PDB file of C-alpha atoms in Angstrom:
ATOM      1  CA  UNK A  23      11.950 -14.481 -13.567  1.00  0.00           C
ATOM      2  CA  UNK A  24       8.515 -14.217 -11.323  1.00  0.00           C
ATOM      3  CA  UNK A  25       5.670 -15.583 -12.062  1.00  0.00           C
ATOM      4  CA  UNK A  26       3.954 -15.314 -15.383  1.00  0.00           C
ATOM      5  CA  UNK A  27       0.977 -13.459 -13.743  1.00  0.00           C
ATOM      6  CA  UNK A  28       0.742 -10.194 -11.549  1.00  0.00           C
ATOM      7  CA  UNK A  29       0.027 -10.238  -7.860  1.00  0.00           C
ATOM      8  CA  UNK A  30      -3.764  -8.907  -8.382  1.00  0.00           C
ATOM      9  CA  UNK A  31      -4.766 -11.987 -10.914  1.00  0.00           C
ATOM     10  CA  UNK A  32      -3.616 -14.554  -7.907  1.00  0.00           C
ATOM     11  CA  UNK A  33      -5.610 -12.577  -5.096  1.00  0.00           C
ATOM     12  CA  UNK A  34      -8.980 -11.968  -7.209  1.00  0.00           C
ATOM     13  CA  UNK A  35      -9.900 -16.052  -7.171  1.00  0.00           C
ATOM     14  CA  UNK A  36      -8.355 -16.714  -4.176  1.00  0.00           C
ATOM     15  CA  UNK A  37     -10.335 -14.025  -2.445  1.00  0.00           C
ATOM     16  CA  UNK A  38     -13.455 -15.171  -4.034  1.00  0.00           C
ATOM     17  CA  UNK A  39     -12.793 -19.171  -3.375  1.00  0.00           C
ATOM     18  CA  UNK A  40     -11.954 -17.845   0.744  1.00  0.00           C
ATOM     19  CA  UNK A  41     -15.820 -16.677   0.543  1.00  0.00           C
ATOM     20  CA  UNK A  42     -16.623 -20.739  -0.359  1.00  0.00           C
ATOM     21  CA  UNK A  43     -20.459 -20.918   0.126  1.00  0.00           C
ATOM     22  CA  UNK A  44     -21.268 -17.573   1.831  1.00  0.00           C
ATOM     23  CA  UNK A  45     -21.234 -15.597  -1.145  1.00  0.00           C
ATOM     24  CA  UNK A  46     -20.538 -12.745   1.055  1.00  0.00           C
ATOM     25  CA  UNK A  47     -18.459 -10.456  -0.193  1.00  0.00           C
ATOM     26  CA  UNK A  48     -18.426  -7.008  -1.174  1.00  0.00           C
ATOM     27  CA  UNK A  49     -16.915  -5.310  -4.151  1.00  0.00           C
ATOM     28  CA  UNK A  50     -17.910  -1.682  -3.526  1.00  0.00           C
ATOM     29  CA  UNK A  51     -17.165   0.210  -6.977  1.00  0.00           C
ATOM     30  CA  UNK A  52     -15.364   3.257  -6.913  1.00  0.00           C
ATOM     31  CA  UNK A  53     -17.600   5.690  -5.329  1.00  0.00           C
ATOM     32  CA  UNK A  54     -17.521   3.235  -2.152  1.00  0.00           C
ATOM     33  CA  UNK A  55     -13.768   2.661  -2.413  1.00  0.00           C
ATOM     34  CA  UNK A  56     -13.674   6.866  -3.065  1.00  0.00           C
ATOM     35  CA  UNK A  57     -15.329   7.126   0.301  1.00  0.00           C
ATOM     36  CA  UNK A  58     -14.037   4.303   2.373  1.00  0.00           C
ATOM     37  CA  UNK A  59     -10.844   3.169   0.716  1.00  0.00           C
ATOM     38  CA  UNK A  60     -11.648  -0.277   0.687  1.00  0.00           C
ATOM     39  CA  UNK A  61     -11.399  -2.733  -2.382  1.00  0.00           C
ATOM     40  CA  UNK A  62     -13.326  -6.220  -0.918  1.00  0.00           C
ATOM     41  CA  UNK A  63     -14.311  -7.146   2.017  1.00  0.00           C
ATOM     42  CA  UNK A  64     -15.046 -10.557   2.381  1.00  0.00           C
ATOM     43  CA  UNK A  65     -16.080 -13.712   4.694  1.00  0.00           C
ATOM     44  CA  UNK A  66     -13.830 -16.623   4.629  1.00  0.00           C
ATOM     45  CA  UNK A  67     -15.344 -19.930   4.521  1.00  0.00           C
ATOM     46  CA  UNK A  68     -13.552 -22.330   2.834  1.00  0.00           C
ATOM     47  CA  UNK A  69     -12.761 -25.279   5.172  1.00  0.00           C
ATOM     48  CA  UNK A  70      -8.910 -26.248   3.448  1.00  0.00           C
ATOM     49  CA  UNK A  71      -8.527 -22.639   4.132  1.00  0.00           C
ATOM     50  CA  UNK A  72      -9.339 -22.208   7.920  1.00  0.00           C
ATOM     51  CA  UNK A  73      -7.891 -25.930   8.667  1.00  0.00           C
ATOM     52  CA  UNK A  74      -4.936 -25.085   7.336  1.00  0.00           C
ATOM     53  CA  UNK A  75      -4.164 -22.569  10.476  1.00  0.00           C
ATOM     54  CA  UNK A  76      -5.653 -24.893  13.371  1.00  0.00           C
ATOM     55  CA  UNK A  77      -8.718 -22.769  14.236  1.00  0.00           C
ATOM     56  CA  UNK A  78     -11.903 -24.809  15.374  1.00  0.00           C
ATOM     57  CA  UNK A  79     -14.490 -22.089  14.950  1.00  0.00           C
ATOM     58  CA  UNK A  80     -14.491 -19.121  12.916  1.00  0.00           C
ATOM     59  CA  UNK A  81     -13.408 -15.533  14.329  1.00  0.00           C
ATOM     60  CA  UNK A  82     -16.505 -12.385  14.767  1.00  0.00           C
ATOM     61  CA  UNK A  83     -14.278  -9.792  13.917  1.00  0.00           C
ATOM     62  CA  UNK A  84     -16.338  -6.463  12.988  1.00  0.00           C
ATOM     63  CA  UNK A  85     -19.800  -6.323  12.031  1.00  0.00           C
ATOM     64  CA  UNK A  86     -19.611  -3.318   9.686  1.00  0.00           C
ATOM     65  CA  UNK A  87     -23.004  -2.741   8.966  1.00  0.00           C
ATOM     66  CA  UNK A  88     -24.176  -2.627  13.021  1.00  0.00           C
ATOM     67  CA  UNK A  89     -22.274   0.679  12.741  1.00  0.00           C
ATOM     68  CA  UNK A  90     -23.619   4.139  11.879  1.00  0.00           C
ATOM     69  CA  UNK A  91     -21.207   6.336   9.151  1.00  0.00           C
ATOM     70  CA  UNK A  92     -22.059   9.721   9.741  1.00  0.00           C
ATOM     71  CA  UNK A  93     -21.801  12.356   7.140  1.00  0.00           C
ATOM     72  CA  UNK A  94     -19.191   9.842   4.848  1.00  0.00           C
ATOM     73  CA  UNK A  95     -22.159   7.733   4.198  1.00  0.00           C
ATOM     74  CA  UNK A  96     -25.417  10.176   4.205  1.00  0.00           C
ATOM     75  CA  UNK A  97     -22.931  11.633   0.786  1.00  0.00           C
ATOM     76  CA  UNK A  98     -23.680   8.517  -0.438  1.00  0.00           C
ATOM     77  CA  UNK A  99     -27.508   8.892   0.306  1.00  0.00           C
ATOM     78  CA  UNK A 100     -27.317   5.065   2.405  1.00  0.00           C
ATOM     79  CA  UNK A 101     -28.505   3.810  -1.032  1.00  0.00           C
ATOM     80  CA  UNK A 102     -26.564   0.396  -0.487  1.00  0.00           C
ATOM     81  CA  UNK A 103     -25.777  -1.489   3.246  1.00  0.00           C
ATOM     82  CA  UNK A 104     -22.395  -1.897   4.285  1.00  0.00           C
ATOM     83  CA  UNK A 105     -20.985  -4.972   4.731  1.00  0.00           C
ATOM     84  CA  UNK A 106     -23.521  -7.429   7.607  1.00  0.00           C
ATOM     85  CA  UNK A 107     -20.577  -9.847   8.212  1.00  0.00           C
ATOM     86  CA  UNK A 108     -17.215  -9.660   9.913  1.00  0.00           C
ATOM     87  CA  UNK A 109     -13.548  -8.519   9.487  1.00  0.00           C
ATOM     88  CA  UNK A 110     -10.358 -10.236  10.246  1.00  0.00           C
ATOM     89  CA  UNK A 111      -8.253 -11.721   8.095  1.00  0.00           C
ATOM     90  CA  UNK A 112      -5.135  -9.451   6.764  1.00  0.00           C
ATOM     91  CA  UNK A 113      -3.263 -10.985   3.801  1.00  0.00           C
ATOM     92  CA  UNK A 114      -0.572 -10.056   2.147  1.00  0.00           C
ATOM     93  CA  UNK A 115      -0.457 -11.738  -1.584  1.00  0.00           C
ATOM     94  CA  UNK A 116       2.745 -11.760  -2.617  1.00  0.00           C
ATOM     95  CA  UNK A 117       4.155 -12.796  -6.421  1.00  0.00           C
ATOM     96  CA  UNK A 118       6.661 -15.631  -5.971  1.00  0.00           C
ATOM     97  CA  UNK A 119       9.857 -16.797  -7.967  1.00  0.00           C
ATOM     98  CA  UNK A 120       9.962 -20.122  -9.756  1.00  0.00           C
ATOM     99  CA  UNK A 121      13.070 -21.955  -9.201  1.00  0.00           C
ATOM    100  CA  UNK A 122      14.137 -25.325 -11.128  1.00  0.00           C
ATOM    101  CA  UNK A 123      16.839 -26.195  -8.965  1.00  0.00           C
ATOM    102  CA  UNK A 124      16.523 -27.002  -5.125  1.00  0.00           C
ATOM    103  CA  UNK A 125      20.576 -26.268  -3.035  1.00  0.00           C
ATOM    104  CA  UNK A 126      21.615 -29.026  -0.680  1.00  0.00           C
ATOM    105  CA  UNK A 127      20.819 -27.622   2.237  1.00  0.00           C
ATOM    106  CA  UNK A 128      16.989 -27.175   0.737  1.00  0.00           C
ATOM    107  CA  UNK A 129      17.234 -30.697   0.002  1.00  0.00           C
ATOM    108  CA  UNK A 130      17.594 -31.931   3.589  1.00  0.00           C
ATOM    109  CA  UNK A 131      14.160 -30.315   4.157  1.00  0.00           C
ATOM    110  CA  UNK A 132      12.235 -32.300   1.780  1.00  0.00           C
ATOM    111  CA  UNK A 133      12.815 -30.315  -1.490  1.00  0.00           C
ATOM    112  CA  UNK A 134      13.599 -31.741  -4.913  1.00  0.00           C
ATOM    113  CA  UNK A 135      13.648 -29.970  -8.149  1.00  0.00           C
ATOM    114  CA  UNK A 136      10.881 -27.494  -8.218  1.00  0.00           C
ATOM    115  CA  UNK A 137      10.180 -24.953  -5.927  1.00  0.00           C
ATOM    116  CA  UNK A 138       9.005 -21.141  -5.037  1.00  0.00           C
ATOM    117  CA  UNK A 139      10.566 -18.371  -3.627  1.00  0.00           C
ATOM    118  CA  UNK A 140       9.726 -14.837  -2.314  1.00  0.00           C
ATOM    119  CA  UNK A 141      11.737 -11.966  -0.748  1.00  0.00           C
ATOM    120  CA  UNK A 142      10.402 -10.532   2.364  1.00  0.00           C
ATOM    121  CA  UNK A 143      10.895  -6.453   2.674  1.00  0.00           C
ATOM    122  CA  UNK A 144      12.262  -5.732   5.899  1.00  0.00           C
ATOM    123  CA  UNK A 145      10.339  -2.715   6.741  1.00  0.00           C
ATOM    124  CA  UNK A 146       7.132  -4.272   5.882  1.00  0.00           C
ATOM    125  CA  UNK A 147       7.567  -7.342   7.492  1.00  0.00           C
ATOM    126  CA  UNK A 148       8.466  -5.451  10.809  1.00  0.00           C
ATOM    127  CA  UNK A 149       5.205  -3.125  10.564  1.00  0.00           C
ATOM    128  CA  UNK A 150       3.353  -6.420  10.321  1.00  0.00           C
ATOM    129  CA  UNK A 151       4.645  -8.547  12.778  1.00  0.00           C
ATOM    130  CA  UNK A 152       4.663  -5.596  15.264  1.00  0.00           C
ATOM    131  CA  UNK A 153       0.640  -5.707  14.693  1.00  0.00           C
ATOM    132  CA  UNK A 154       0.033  -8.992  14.455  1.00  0.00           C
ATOM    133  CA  UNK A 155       1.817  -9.130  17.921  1.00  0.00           C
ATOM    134  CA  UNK A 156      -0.290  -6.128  19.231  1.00  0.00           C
ATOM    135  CA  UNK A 157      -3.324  -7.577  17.927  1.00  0.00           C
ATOM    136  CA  UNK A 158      -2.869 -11.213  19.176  1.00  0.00           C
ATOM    137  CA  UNK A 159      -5.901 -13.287  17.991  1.00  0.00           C
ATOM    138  CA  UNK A 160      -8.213 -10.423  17.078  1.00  0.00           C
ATOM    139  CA  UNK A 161      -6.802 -10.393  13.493  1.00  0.00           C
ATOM    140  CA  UNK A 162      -4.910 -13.311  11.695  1.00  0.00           C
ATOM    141  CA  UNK A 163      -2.280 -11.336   9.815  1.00  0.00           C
ATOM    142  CA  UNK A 164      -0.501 -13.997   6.681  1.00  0.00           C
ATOM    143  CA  UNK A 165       1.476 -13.980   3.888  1.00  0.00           C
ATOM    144  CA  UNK A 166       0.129 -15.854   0.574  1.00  0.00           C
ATOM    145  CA  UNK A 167       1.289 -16.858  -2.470  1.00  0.00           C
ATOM    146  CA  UNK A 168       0.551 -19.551  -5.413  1.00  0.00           C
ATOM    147  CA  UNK A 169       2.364 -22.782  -5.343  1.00  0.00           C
ATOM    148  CA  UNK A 170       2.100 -22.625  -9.365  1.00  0.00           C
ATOM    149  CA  UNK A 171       3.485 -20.068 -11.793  1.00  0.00           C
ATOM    150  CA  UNK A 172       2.354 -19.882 -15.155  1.00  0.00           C
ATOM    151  CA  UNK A 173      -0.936 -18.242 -16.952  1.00  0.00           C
ATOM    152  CA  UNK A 174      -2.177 -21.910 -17.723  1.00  0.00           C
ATOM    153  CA  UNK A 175      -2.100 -22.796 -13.825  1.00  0.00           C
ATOM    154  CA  UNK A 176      -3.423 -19.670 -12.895  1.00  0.00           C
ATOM    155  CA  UNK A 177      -6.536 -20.227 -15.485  1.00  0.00           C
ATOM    156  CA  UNK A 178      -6.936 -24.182 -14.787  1.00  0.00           C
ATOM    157  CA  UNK A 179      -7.172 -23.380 -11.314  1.00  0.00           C
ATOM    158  CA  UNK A 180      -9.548 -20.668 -11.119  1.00  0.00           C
ATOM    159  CA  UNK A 181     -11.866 -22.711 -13.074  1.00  0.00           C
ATOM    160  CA  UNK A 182     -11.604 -25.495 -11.171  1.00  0.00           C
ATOM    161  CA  UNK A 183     -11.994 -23.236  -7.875  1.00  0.00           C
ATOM    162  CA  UNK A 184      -8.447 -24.774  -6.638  1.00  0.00           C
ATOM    163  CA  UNK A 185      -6.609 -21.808  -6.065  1.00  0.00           C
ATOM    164  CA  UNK A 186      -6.519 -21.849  -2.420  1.00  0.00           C
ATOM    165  CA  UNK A 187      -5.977 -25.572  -2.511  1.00  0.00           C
ATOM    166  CA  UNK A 188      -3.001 -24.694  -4.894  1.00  0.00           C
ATOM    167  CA  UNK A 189      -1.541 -21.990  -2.576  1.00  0.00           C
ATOM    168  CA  UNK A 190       1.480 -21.308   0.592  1.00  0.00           C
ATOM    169  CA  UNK A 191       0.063 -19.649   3.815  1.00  0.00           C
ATOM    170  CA  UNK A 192       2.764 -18.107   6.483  1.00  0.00           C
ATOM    171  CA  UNK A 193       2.020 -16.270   9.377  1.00  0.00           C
ATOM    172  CA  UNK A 194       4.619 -13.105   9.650  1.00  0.00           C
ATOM    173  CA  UNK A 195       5.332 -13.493  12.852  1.00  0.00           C
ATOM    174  CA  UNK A 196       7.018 -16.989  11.919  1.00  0.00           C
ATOM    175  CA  UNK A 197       9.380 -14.904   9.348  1.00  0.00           C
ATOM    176  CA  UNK A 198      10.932 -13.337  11.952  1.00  0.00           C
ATOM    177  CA  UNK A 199      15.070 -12.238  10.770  1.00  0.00           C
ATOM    178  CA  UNK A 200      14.284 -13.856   8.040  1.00  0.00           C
ATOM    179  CA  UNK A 201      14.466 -12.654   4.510  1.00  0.00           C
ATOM    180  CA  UNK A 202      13.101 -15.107   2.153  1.00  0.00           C
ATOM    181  CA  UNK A 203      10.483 -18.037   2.023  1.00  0.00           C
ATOM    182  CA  UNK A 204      10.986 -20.758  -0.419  1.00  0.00           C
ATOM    183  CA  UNK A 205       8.061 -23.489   0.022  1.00  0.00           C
ATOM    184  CA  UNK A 206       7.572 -26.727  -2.807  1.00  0.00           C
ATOM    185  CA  UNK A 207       3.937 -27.248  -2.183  1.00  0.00           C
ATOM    186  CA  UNK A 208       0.572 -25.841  -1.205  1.00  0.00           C
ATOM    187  CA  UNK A 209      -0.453 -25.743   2.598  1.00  0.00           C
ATOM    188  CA  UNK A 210       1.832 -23.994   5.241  1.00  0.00           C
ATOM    189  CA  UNK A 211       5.478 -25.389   5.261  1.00  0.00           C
ATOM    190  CA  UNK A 212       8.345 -24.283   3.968  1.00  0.00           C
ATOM    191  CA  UNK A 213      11.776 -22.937   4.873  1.00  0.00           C
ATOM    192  CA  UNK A 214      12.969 -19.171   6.075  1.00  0.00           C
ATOM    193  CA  UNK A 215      16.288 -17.597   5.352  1.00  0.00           C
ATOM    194  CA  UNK A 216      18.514 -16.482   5.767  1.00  0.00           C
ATOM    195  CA  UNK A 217      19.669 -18.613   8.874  1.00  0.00           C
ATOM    196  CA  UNK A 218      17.606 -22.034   7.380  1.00  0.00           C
ATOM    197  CA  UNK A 219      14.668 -22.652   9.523  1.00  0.00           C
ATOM    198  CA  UNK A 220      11.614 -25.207   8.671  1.00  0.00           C
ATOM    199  CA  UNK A 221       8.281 -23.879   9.504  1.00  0.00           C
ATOM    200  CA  UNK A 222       5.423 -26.301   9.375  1.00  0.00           C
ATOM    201  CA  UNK A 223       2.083 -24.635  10.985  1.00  0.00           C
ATOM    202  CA  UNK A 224      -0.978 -25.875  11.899  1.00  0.00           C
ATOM    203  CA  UNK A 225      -3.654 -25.584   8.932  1.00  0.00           C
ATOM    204  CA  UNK A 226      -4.956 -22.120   8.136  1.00  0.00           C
ATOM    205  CA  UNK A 227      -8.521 -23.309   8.992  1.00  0.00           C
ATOM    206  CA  UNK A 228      -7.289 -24.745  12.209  1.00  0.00           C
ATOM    207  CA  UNK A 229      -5.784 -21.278  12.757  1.00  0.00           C
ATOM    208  CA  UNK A 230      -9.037 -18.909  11.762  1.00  0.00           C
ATOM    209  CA  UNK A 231     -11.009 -21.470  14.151  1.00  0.00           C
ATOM    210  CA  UNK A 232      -8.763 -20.752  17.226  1.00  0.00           C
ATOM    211  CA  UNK A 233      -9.409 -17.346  16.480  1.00  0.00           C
ATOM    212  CA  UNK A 234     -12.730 -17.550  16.597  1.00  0.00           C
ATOM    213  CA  UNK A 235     -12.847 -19.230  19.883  1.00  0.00           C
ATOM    214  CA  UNK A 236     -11.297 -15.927  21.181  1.00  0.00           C
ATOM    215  CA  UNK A 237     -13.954 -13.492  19.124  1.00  0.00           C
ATOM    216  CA  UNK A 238     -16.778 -14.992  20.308  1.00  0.00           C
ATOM    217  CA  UNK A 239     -15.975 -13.590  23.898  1.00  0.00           C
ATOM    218  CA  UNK A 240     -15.534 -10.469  21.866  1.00  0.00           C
ATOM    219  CA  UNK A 241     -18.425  -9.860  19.796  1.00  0.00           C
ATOM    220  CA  UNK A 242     -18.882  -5.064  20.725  1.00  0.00           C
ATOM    221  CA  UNK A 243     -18.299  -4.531  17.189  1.00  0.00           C
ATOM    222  CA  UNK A 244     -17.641  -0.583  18.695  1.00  0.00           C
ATOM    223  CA  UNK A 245     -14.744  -2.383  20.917  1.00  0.00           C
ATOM    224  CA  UNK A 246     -13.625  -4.751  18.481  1.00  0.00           C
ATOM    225  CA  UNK A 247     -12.639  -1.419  15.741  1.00  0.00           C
ATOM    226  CA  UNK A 248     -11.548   0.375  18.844  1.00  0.00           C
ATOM    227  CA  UNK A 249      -9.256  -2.240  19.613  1.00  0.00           C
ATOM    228  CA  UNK A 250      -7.657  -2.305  15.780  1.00  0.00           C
ATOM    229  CA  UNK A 251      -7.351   1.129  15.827  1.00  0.00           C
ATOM    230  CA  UNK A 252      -5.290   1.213  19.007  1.00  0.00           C
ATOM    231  CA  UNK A 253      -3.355  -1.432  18.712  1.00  0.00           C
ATOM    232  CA  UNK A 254      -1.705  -0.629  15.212  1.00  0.00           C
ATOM    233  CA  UNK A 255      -1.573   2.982  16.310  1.00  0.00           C
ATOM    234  CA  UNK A 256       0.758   1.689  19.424  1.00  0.00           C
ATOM    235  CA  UNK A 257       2.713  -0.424  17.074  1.00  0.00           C
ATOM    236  CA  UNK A 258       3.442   1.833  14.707  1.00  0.00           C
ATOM    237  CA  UNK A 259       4.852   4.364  17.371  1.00  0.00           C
ATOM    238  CA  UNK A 260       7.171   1.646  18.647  1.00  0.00           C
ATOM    239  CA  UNK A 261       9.106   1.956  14.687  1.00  0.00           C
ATOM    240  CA  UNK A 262       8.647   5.091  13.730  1.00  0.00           C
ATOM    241  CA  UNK A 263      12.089   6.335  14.242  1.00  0.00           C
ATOM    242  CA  UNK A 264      13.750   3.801  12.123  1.00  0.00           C
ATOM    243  CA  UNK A 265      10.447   2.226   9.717  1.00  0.00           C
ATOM    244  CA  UNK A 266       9.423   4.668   6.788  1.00  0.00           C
ATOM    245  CA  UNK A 267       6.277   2.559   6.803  1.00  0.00           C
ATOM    246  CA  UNK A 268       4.612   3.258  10.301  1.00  0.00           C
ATOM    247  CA  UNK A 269       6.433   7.072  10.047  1.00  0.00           C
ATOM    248  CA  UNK A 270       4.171   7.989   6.992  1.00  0.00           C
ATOM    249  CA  UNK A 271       0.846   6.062   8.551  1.00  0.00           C
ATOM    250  CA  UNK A 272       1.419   8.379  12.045  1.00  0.00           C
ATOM    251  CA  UNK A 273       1.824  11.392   9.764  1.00  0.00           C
ATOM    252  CA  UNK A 274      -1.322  10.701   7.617  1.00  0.00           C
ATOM    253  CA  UNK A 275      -3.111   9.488  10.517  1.00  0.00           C
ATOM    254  CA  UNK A 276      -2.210  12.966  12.402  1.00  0.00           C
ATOM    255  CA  UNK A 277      -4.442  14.630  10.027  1.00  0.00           C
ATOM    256  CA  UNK A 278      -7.278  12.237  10.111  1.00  0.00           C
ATOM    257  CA  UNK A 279      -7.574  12.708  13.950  1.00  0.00           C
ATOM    258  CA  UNK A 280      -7.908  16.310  12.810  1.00  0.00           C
ATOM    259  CA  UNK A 281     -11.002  15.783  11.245  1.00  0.00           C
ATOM    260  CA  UNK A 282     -12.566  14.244  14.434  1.00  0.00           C
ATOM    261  CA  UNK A 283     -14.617  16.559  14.736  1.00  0.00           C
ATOM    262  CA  UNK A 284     -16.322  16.326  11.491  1.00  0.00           C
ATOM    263  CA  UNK A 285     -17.113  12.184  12.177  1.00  0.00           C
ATOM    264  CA  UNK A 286     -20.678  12.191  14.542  1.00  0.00           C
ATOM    265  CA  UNK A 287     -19.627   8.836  16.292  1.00  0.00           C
ATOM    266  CA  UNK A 288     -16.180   7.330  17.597  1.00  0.00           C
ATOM    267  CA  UNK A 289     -16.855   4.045  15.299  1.00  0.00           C
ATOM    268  CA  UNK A 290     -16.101   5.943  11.968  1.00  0.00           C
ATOM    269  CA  UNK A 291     -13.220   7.217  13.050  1.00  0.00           C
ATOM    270  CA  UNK A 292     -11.805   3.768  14.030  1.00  0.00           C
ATOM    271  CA  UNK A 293     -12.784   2.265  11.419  1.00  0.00           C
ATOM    272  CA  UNK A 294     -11.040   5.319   8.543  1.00  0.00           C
ATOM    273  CA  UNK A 295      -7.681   4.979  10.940  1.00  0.00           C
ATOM    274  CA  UNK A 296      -7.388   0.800  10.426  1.00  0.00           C
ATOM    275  CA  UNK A 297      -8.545   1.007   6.982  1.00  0.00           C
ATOM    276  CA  UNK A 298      -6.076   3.588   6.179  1.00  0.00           C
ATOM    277  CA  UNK A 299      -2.982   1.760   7.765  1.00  0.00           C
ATOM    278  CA  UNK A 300      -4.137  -1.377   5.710  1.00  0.00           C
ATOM    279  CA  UNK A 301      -3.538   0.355   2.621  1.00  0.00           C
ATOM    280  CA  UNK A 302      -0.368   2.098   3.870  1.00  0.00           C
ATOM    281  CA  UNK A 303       0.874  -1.387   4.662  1.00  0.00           C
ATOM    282  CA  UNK A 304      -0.744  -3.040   1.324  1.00  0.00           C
ATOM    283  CA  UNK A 305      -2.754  -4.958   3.690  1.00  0.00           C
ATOM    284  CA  UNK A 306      -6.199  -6.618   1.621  1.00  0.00           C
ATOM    285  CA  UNK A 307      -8.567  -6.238   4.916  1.00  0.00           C
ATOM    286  CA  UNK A 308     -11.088  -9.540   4.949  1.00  0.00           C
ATOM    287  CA  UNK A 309     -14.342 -11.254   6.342  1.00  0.00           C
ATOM    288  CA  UNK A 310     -14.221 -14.225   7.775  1.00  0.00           C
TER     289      UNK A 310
END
């Protein structure tokens, strides 16, 4: 049996505890998300967070609102800015597996009784550790799920703003032949099947801050969406003869190049392509 909640009621507070102070974030209703396909964008502050993947300063990423939209956002009579803060954080939440009983061979790594679990989907995971390879440290591509299961937890620690205090962090690359992650605490350790391997990372603030170091000799918001754009294109290409994922992005990004013509300025049409293979790969797309 999964957890007692669904995947979206763990990503709304952690999502919204990632912003810590900044209060920048963006929920654009659904004429925005009708237009630009995009549920949140946000900007990643919280310190457990970015320490928790050994970064020392915190990644640029994309400016959104430096860019101009063209005829997408003149429908929308430029009523309400975009976004003035920057993208690059990919996480994928995923909806974990309580388990009351640890096996041996979990034991020898530090596991008891209680514990988590989730299965890892081959195709996705192969779509996202190609891009997280192509993209090196523009984006920070992760897995996340609660180290808690039940309603109660869920509520306590939303309340309490403890969610992402409460919660695993993997990178994908590190799940690499691997098919499941079983973790018995928050932070980012646990073990891979299905050969046994312990991963223990650096924090994910740590992480976001090492990131950073390499974005701020990167700040051309043009390049940086440019750079997405081409990169997970490339990827994709690699798979698409054997991953159903990156096959159906290529197709439906075929007929977005089509309608080139129609953007007025290269930007937009980097930043539909990313945004679209984010939602092909149930990627949530943040700010950091």
């Amino acid at each position: 049996m999964k957890a007692e909640f669904e995947e979206k009621d763990f990503e709304a507070p952690l999502y919204n505890e990632l912003r810590f102070g900044s209060h920048r974030i963006a929920t654009p209703g659904q004429v925005f998300e009708g237009k630009f396909g995009i549920d949140a964008a946000l900007e990643a502050e919280h310190p457990l967070f970015w320490d928790l993947f050994g970064y020392y300063d915190i990644p640029k990423g994309v400016v959104l609102d430096h860019l101009r939209w063209g005829f997408m956002w003149r429908k929308l009579g430029r009523k309400r800015r975009l976004p003035t803060f920057n993208t690059n954080l990919l996480i994928q939440a995923k909806r974990p597996t309580p388990l009351s009983r640890a096996s041996s061979l979990l034991k020898g790594y530090g596991f008891s009784s209680k514990h988590w679990r989730f299965e890892i989907t081959d195709h996705q995971q192969e779509i996202l550790e190609k891009v997280s390879h192509n993209l090196r440290r523009k984006a920070l591509v992760i897995y996340a799920a609660p180290a808690f299961h039940t309603l109660d937890d869920l509520y306590n620690h939303t309340e309490a703003q403890m969610v992402v205090e409460n919660s695993n962090f993997v990178k994908v690359e590190r799940l690499h032949n691997h098919k499941q992650w079983n973790y018995y605490q928050a932070g980012t350790s646990g073990v891979a099947h299905s050969e046994p391997e312990f991963i223990e990372d650096v924090s994910l603030n740590s992480m976001i801050e090492q990131m950073g170091e390499f974005g701020q000799e990167n700040e051309n918001a043009s390049e940086n969406l440019r750079y997405l754009h081409k990169m997970t294109v490339e990827a994709c290409q690699e798979i698409q003869d054997h991953n159903p994922i990156a096959k159906y992005y290529l197709r439906l990004h075929g007929r977005l190049m089509r309608l080139d013509e129609v953007y007025e300025i290269e930007e937009t049409i980097h930043y539909s392509a990313f945004n679209l293979f984010c939602n092909v790969a149930k990627l949530k797309w943040l700010v950091v």
